[in-house]
mmCIF file of C-alpha atoms in Angstrom:
data_model
loop_
_atom_site.group_PDB
_atom_site.id
_atom_site.type_symbol
_atom_site.label_atom_id
_atom_site.label_comp_id
_atom_site.label_asym_id
_atom_site.label_seq_id
_atom_site.Cartn_x
_atom_site.Cartn_y
_atom_site.Cartn_z
ATOM 1 C CA MET G 1154 144.279 127.961 174.335
ATOM 2 C CA PRO G 1155 141.839 127.323 171.474
ATOM 3 C CA GLU G 1156 139.309 130.104 171.014
ATOM 4 C CA GLY G 1157 135.610 129.925 170.287
ATOM 5 C CA ASP G 1158 135.926 129.489 166.530
ATOM 6 C CA THR G 1159 138.378 126.605 166.943
ATOM 7 C CA ILE G 1160 136.142 124.876 169.491
ATOM 8 C CA TRP G 1161 133.212 125.279 167.100
ATOM 9 C CA GLN G 1162 135.240 123.434 164.438
ATOM 10 C CA VAL G 1163 136.184 120.656 166.873
ATOM 11 C CA ALA G 1164 132.540 120.225 167.885
ATOM 12 C CA ARG G 1165 131.409 120.042 164.265
ATOM 13 C CA HIS G 1166 134.093 117.444 163.474
ATOM 14 C CA LEU G 1167 133.087 115.303 166.451
ATOM 15 C CA HIS G 1168 129.383 115.718 165.695
ATOM 16 C CA THR G 1169 129.851 114.639 162.080
ATOM 17 C CA ALA G 1170 131.778 111.541 163.131
ATOM 18 C CA LEU G 1171 129.741 110.462 166.153
ATOM 19 C CA ALA G 1172 126.256 111.972 166.304
ATOM 20 C CA GLY G 1173 123.335 109.648 165.640
ATOM 21 C CA GLN G 1174 125.515 106.544 166.003
ATOM 22 C CA VAL G 1175 125.566 103.873 168.698
ATOM 23 C CA LEU G 1176 128.727 103.875 170.767
ATOM 24 C CA THR G 1177 130.553 100.592 170.354
ATOM 25 C CA ARG G 1178 133.490 101.826 172.392
ATOM 26 C CA ALA G 1179 133.556 104.258 175.290
ATOM 27 C CA ASP G 1180 136.535 104.563 177.594
ATOM 28 C CA LEU G 1181 136.917 107.413 180.092
ATOM 29 C CA ARG G 1182 140.410 107.273 181.530
ATOM 30 C CA VAL G 1183 139.931 109.403 184.601
ATOM 31 C CA PRO G 1184 139.532 107.678 187.967
ATOM 32 C CA ARG G 1185 136.147 109.159 188.826
ATOM 33 C CA PHE G 1186 134.464 107.932 185.631
ATOM 34 C CA ALA G 1187 136.629 104.969 184.661
ATOM 35 C CA THR G 1188 133.848 102.467 185.380
ATOM 36 C CA ALA G 1189 131.142 104.335 183.437
ATOM 37 C CA ASP G 1190 129.781 102.135 180.648
ATOM 38 C CA LEU G 1191 128.371 104.155 177.747
ATOM 39 C CA THR G 1192 128.524 101.450 175.094
ATOM 40 C CA GLY G 1193 125.223 100.672 173.456
ATOM 41 C CA ARG G 1194 123.991 104.240 173.874
ATOM 42 C CA THR G 1195 123.504 106.642 170.987
ATOM 43 C CA LEU G 1196 125.587 109.795 170.985
ATOM 44 C CA LEU G 1197 122.989 112.451 170.213
ATOM 45 C CA ASP G 1198 125.009 115.564 169.452
ATOM 46 C CA VAL G 1199 128.180 117.478 170.192
ATOM 47 C CA THR G 1200 127.592 121.128 171.027
ATOM 48 C CA PRO G 1201 130.145 123.898 171.672
ATOM 49 C CA ARG G 1202 129.498 126.366 174.476
ATOM 50 C CA GLY G 1203 132.132 129.085 174.410
ATOM 51 C CA LYS G 1204 135.349 127.111 174.861
ATOM 52 C CA HIS G 1205 133.560 124.062 176.303
ATOM 53 C CA LEU G 1206 132.442 120.891 174.509
ATOM 54 C CA LEU G 1207 129.239 119.077 175.432
ATOM 55 C CA ALA G 1208 128.752 115.587 173.990
ATOM 56 C CA ARG G 1209 125.184 114.556 174.799
ATOM 57 C CA ILE G 1210 124.492 110.858 175.102
ATOM 58 C CA GLU G 1211 121.289 108.844 175.200
ATOM 59 C CA GLY G 1212 119.952 108.408 178.703
ATOM 60 C CA GLY G 1213 120.318 112.024 179.806
ATOM 61 C CA LEU G 1214 124.121 112.109 180.072
ATOM 62 C CA THR G 1215 126.632 114.693 178.852
ATOM 63 C CA LEU G 1216 130.375 114.281 178.512
ATOM 64 C CA HIS G 1217 131.817 117.718 179.271
ATOM 65 C CA SER G 1218 135.364 118.537 178.202
ATOM 66 C CA HIS G 1219 137.586 121.602 177.958
ATOM 67 C CA LEU G 1220 140.862 121.678 176.029
ATOM 68 C CA ARG G 1221 142.586 124.584 177.823
ATOM 69 C CA MET G 1222 146.180 124.844 176.553
ATOM 70 C CA GLU G 1223 147.196 121.293 175.718
ATOM 71 C CA GLY G 1224 144.040 119.281 175.094
ATOM 72 C CA ALA G 1225 142.872 117.972 171.718
ATOM 73 C CA TRP G 1226 140.263 115.700 170.165
ATOM 74 C CA ARG G 1227 141.317 113.611 167.157
ATOM 75 C CA VAL G 1228 139.029 111.484 164.986
ATOM 76 C CA TYR G 1229 140.192 108.430 163.016
ATOM 77 C CA ALA G 1230 138.525 105.640 161.119
ATOM 78 C CA THR G 1231 137.675 102.826 163.515
ATOM 79 C CA GLY G 1232 140.596 100.417 163.540
ATOM 80 C CA GLU G 1233 143.071 103.065 162.406
ATOM 81 C CA ARG G 1234 146.034 103.719 164.663
ATOM 82 C CA PRO G 1235 145.616 107.064 166.508
ATOM 83 C CA ARG G 1236 148.451 109.546 166.100
ATOM 84 C CA GLY G 1237 147.570 112.372 168.484
ATOM 85 C CA GLY G 1238 150.288 111.577 170.993
ATOM 86 C CA PRO G 1239 151.474 108.803 173.331
ATOM 87 C CA ALA G 1240 148.784 106.368 174.441
ATOM 88 C CA HIS G 1241 149.188 107.400 178.080
ATOM 89 C CA GLN G 1242 147.950 110.889 177.154
ATOM 90 C CA ILE G 1243 144.569 109.603 175.982
ATOM 91 C CA ARG G 1244 141.860 110.577 178.478
ATOM 92 C CA ALA G 1245 138.751 109.551 176.520
ATOM 93 C CA ILE G 1246 137.761 107.295 173.633
ATOM 94 C CA LEU G 1247 134.366 107.405 171.936
ATOM 95 C CA GLY G 1248 133.818 105.153 168.952
ATOM 96 C CA ASN G 1249 131.236 103.653 166.653
ATOM 97 C CA ALA G 1250 131.409 101.232 163.754
ATOM 98 C CA ASP G 1251 132.965 103.835 161.434
ATOM 99 C CA SER G 1252 134.792 106.447 163.467
ATOM 100 C CA THR G 1253 136.626 106.725 166.777
ATOM 101 C CA ALA G 1254 137.434 109.957 168.617
ATOM 102 C CA TYR G 1255 140.377 110.184 171.021
ATOM 103 C CA GLY G 1256 140.640 112.938 173.630
ATOM 104 C CA TYR G 1257 144.273 113.753 174.370
ATOM 105 C CA ARG G 1258 145.591 115.598 177.441
ATOM 106 C CA LEU G 1259 142.105 116.776 178.436
ATOM 107 C CA PRO G 1260 142.453 118.742 181.681
ATOM 108 C CA VAL G 1261 138.678 118.839 182.148
ATOM 109 C CA LEU G 1262 136.645 115.690 181.529
ATOM 110 C CA GLU G 1263 133.496 114.837 183.426
ATOM 111 C CA LEU G 1264 130.285 112.904 182.919
ATOM 112 C CA ILE G 1265 127.274 114.866 184.126
ATOM 113 C CA ARG G 1266 123.513 114.789 183.809
ATOM 114 C CA THR G 1267 122.349 116.699 180.735
ATOM 115 C CA ALA G 1268 119.764 118.403 182.915
ATOM 116 C CA GLU G 1269 122.630 119.720 185.054
ATOM 117 C CA GLU G 1270 124.821 121.170 182.275
ATOM 118 C CA SER G 1271 124.387 124.587 183.814
ATOM 119 C CA ARG G 1272 126.672 123.443 186.603
ATOM 120 C CA ALA G 1273 129.502 123.290 184.053
ATOM 121 C CA VAL G 1274 128.654 126.147 181.692
ATOM 122 C CA GLY G 1275 125.916 128.177 183.347
ATOM 123 C CA HIS G 1276 128.388 130.849 184.440
ATOM 124 C CA LEU G 1277 129.268 131.747 180.860
ATOM 125 C CA GLY G 1278 128.173 134.953 179.219
ATOM 126 C CA PRO G 1279 126.488 135.147 175.811
ATOM 127 C CA ASP G 1280 128.111 132.683 173.417
ATOM 128 C CA LEU G 1281 129.548 134.504 170.401
ATOM 129 C CA LEU G 1282 128.742 131.497 168.195
ATOM 130 C CA GLY G 1283 125.712 130.189 170.061
ATOM 131 C CA PRO G 1284 121.963 130.492 169.656
ATOM 132 C CA ASP G 1285 121.839 132.584 172.842
ATOM 133 C CA TRP G 1286 123.995 135.359 171.406
ATOM 134 C CA ASP G 1287 122.767 138.651 172.851
ATOM 135 C CA PRO G 1288 124.948 141.670 171.954
ATOM 136 C CA ALA G 1289 123.197 143.997 174.382
ATOM 137 C CA GLU G 1290 123.762 141.623 177.293
ATOM 138 C CA ALA G 1291 127.368 141.044 176.219
ATOM 139 C CA GLU G 1292 127.988 144.792 176.167
ATOM 140 C CA ARG G 1293 126.344 145.206 179.571
ATOM 141 C CA ARG G 1294 128.570 142.522 181.092
ATOM 142 C CA LEU G 1295 131.705 143.850 179.412
ATOM 143 C CA CYS G 1296 131.115 147.285 180.932
ATOM 144 C CA ALA G 1297 129.885 146.113 184.338
ATOM 145 C CA ASP G 1298 133.213 146.923 186.032
ATOM 146 C CA PRO G 1299 134.352 150.310 184.664
ATOM 147 C CA ALA G 1300 137.784 150.073 186.298
ATOM 148 C CA ARG G 1301 138.664 146.744 184.721
ATOM 149 C CA PRO G 1302 141.282 146.752 181.914
ATOM 150 C CA LEU G 1303 139.755 146.029 178.527
ATOM 151 C CA GLY G 1304 141.911 142.990 177.749
ATOM 152 C CA GLU G 1305 141.053 141.359 181.060
ATOM 153 C CA ALA G 1306 137.340 142.047 180.565
ATOM 154 C CA LEU G 1307 137.413 140.559 177.054
ATOM 155 C CA LEU G 1308 139.039 137.362 178.329
ATOM 156 C CA ASP G 1309 136.469 136.879 181.082
ATOM 157 C CA GLN G 1310 134.165 134.161 179.769
ATOM 158 C CA ARG G 1311 131.412 135.442 182.057
ATOM 159 C CA ASN G 1312 131.202 138.488 179.785
ATOM 160 C CA LEU G 1313 131.516 137.015 176.301
ATOM 161 C CA ALA G 1314 132.057 133.297 175.811
ATOM 162 C CA GLY G 1315 134.614 132.407 173.161
ATOM 163 C CA ILE G 1316 137.258 135.154 173.188
ATOM 164 C CA GLY G 1317 140.839 134.105 173.816
ATOM 165 C CA ASN G 1318 144.231 135.738 173.704
ATOM 166 C CA VAL G 1319 144.384 136.177 169.933
ATOM 167 C CA TYR G 1320 141.038 137.915 169.650
ATOM 168 C CA LYS G 1321 141.747 139.974 172.765
ATOM 169 C CA SER G 1322 144.792 141.553 171.130
ATOM 170 C CA GLU G 1323 143.179 141.887 167.716
ATOM 171 C CA LEU G 1324 139.967 143.462 169.026
ATOM 172 C CA ALA G 1325 141.845 146.082 171.032
ATOM 173 C CA PHE G 1326 143.864 146.945 167.937
ATOM 174 C CA LEU G 1327 140.792 147.217 165.722
ATOM 175 C CA ALA G 1328 139.203 149.519 168.295
ATOM 176 C CA ALA G 1329 142.431 151.593 168.390
ATOM 177 C CA VAL G 1330 142.613 151.458 172.189
ATOM 178 C CA SER G 1331 145.140 150.127 174.670
ATOM 179 C CA PRO G 1332 144.368 146.644 176.050
ATOM 180 C CA TRP G 1333 145.006 148.138 179.521
ATOM 181 C CA LEU G 1334 142.535 150.991 179.164
ATOM 182 C CA PRO G 1335 139.741 150.708 181.782
ATOM 183 C CA VAL G 1336 136.507 149.806 180.022
ATOM 184 C CA GLY G 1337 134.865 152.805 181.659
ATOM 185 C CA ASP G 1338 137.217 155.051 179.669
ATOM 186 C CA LEU G 1339 136.182 153.681 176.290
ATOM 187 C CA GLY G 1340 134.598 156.289 174.065
ATOM 188 C CA PRO G 1341 130.884 156.407 173.250
ATOM 189 C CA GLY G 1342 129.845 153.508 171.074
ATOM 190 C CA VAL G 1343 133.182 151.689 171.383
ATOM 191 C CA PRO G 1344 131.940 148.828 173.618
ATOM 192 C CA ALA G 1345 129.074 148.113 171.212
ATOM 193 C CA ARG G 1346 131.473 148.114 168.259
ATOM 194 C CA LEU G 1347 133.876 145.793 170.097
ATOM 195 C CA VAL G 1348 131.082 143.312 170.781
ATOM 196 C CA ALA G 1349 129.825 143.490 167.194
ATOM 197 C CA THR G 1350 133.339 143.071 165.785
ATOM 198 C CA ALA G 1351 134.018 140.071 168.022
ATOM 199 C CA HIS G 1352 130.857 138.389 166.781
ATOM 200 C CA ARG G 1353 131.634 139.192 163.142
ATOM 201 C CA LEU G 1354 135.199 137.860 163.343
ATOM 202 C CA LEU G 1355 134.329 134.597 165.054
ATOM 203 C CA GLU G 1356 131.459 133.999 162.644
ATOM 204 C CA ALA G 1357 133.757 134.670 159.687
ATOM 205 C CA ASN G 1358 136.451 132.311 160.997
ATOM 206 C CA LYS G 1359 134.381 129.412 162.328
ATOM 207 C CA ASP G 1360 134.404 127.626 158.967
ATOM 208 C CA HIS G 1361 138.086 128.280 158.245
ATOM 209 C CA PRO G 1362 141.026 126.633 160.036
ATOM 210 C CA ASP G 1363 143.312 129.556 159.134
ATOM 211 C CA ARG G 1364 142.094 132.426 161.289
ATOM 212 C CA ARG G 1365 142.096 135.889 159.701
ATOM 213 C CA THR G 1366 141.288 139.308 161.122
ATOM 214 C CA THR G 1367 142.815 141.472 158.375
ATOM 215 C CA THR G 1368 141.494 142.302 154.931
ATOM 216 C CA THR G 1369 144.933 142.399 153.290
ATOM 217 C CA ARG G 1370 145.968 139.323 151.331
ATOM 218 C CA ARG G 1371 149.702 139.870 151.586
ATOM 219 C CA PRO G 1372 151.487 136.664 152.643
ATOM 220 C CA GLY G 1373 152.059 136.378 156.377
ATOM 221 C CA THR G 1374 149.486 138.989 157.381
ATOM 222 C CA PRO G 1375 146.360 137.141 158.566
ATOM 223 C CA LEU G 1376 146.504 139.018 161.897
ATOM 224 C CA HIS G 1377 147.204 142.650 162.758
ATOM 225 C CA VAL G 1378 149.318 142.368 165.904
ATOM 226 C CA TYR G 1379 149.167 138.954 167.564
ATOM 227 C CA GLY G 1380 152.518 137.192 167.264
ATOM 228 C CA HIS G 1381 154.046 140.138 165.373
ATOM 229 C CA GLU G 1382 156.443 141.526 167.975
ATOM 230 C CA GLY G 1383 158.967 143.862 166.330
ATOM 231 C CA ARG G 1384 157.249 143.768 162.946
ATOM 232 C CA PRO G 1385 155.846 146.988 161.458
ATOM 233 C CA CYS G 1386 152.212 147.746 162.174
ATOM 234 C CA LEU G 1387 150.061 147.206 159.089
ATOM 235 C CA ARG G 1388 148.307 150.495 159.801
ATOM 236 C CA CYS G 1389 151.090 152.928 160.757
ATOM 237 C CA GLY G 1390 154.422 151.093 160.437
ATOM 238 C CA ALA G 1391 155.450 151.395 164.094
ATOM 239 C CA PRO G 1392 156.987 148.254 165.657
ATOM 240 C CA ILE G 1393 154.475 145.963 167.329
ATOM 241 C CA ARG G 1394 155.190 145.423 171.010
ATOM 242 C CA ARG G 1395 154.628 142.468 173.300
ATOM 243 C CA ALA G 1396 153.876 142.283 177.022
ATOM 244 C CA GLY G 1397 154.173 139.162 179.121
ATOM 245 C CA ALA G 1398 151.777 137.434 181.447
ATOM 246 C CA GLU G 1399 149.337 139.630 183.325
ATOM 247 C CA PRO G 1400 148.747 138.777 186.986
ATOM 248 C CA GLY G 1401 145.742 136.494 187.315
ATOM 249 C CA ASN G 1402 145.715 135.534 183.650
ATOM 250 C CA GLY G 1403 148.087 132.567 183.682
ATOM 251 C CA ASP G 1404 150.574 132.770 180.837
ATOM 252 C CA ARG G 1405 148.584 135.181 178.684
ATOM 253 C CA ILE G 1406 150.544 137.479 176.403
ATOM 254 C CA THR G 1407 149.434 140.737 174.803
ATOM 255 C CA TYR G 1408 150.468 142.318 171.510
ATOM 256 C CA TRP G 1409 149.682 145.900 170.548
ATOM 257 C CA CYS G 1410 150.808 148.888 168.508
ATOM 258 C CA PRO G 1411 151.871 151.739 170.828
ATOM 259 C CA ALA G 1412 151.204 154.325 168.097
ATOM 260 C CA CYS G 1413 147.746 153.165 167.030
ATOM 261 C CA GLN G 1414 146.643 152.194 170.552
ATOM 262 C CA PRO G 1415 147.413 155.090 172.891
ATOM 263 C CA GLY G 1416 146.789 154.765 176.577
ATOM 264 C CA PRO G 1417 148.139 152.704 179.489
ATOM 265 C CA THR G 1418 150.826 150.157 178.636
ATOM 266 C CA ARG G 1419 152.487 147.204 180.265
ATOM 267 C CA THR G 1420 155.831 145.804 179.113
ATOM 268 C CA GLU G 1421 158.294 143.192 180.233
ATOM 269 C CA PRO G 1422 160.588 144.329 183.102
#
């Protein structure tokens, strides 16, 4: 699932291609909105909100989409053949005289009133890359349930909007704590540092397609633990371990260093 920095890049790409231009083509290929006619309206802006995309359109309308695991937006020159997948996977088309955006495999696509955007994104916590970023409120929400495992709390978009599986694993490593440690057991100052580090990392990566959380420039080491099962830890040399899907978190996977991150663990049976 794309994380907040990736969604920020998608929003910027769509905004550059579509914002301020009159829609000459608009096709929403979901039954509920298939008859909506948006042509002739100006697309005003495309704004990211955590992992959500809000394309605001003249007349008080917003096209809300979420990519989840498989979705993607691709932009091509108008008239160019799209190459994002089979045509039957296209769920939305928004185009103007110069550029056309195709939404592929979008599991969430709805047309709502701009004044009612809170219905779609109002539940989200402070947006790590948004103008509403509030570290104190993010820390308060993260620690609201002391018994909750850290990794689960980090993934909850009601706490901090924009963290996904990669940052979950990397943040726990950088804090030198187990992803399964209850947040109430974090040491003094650790929650505040986690929140600050999350903000710093997403800000640093939002303008770069190749995400990096490490400071080393050795080839193949942009991340500390994520995707590195069996490889030596960059900090201590111990083998990185991997745990499978946690109950309630879909197909989420966790990576961690058992030496650098003492505490509760969870491994594959």
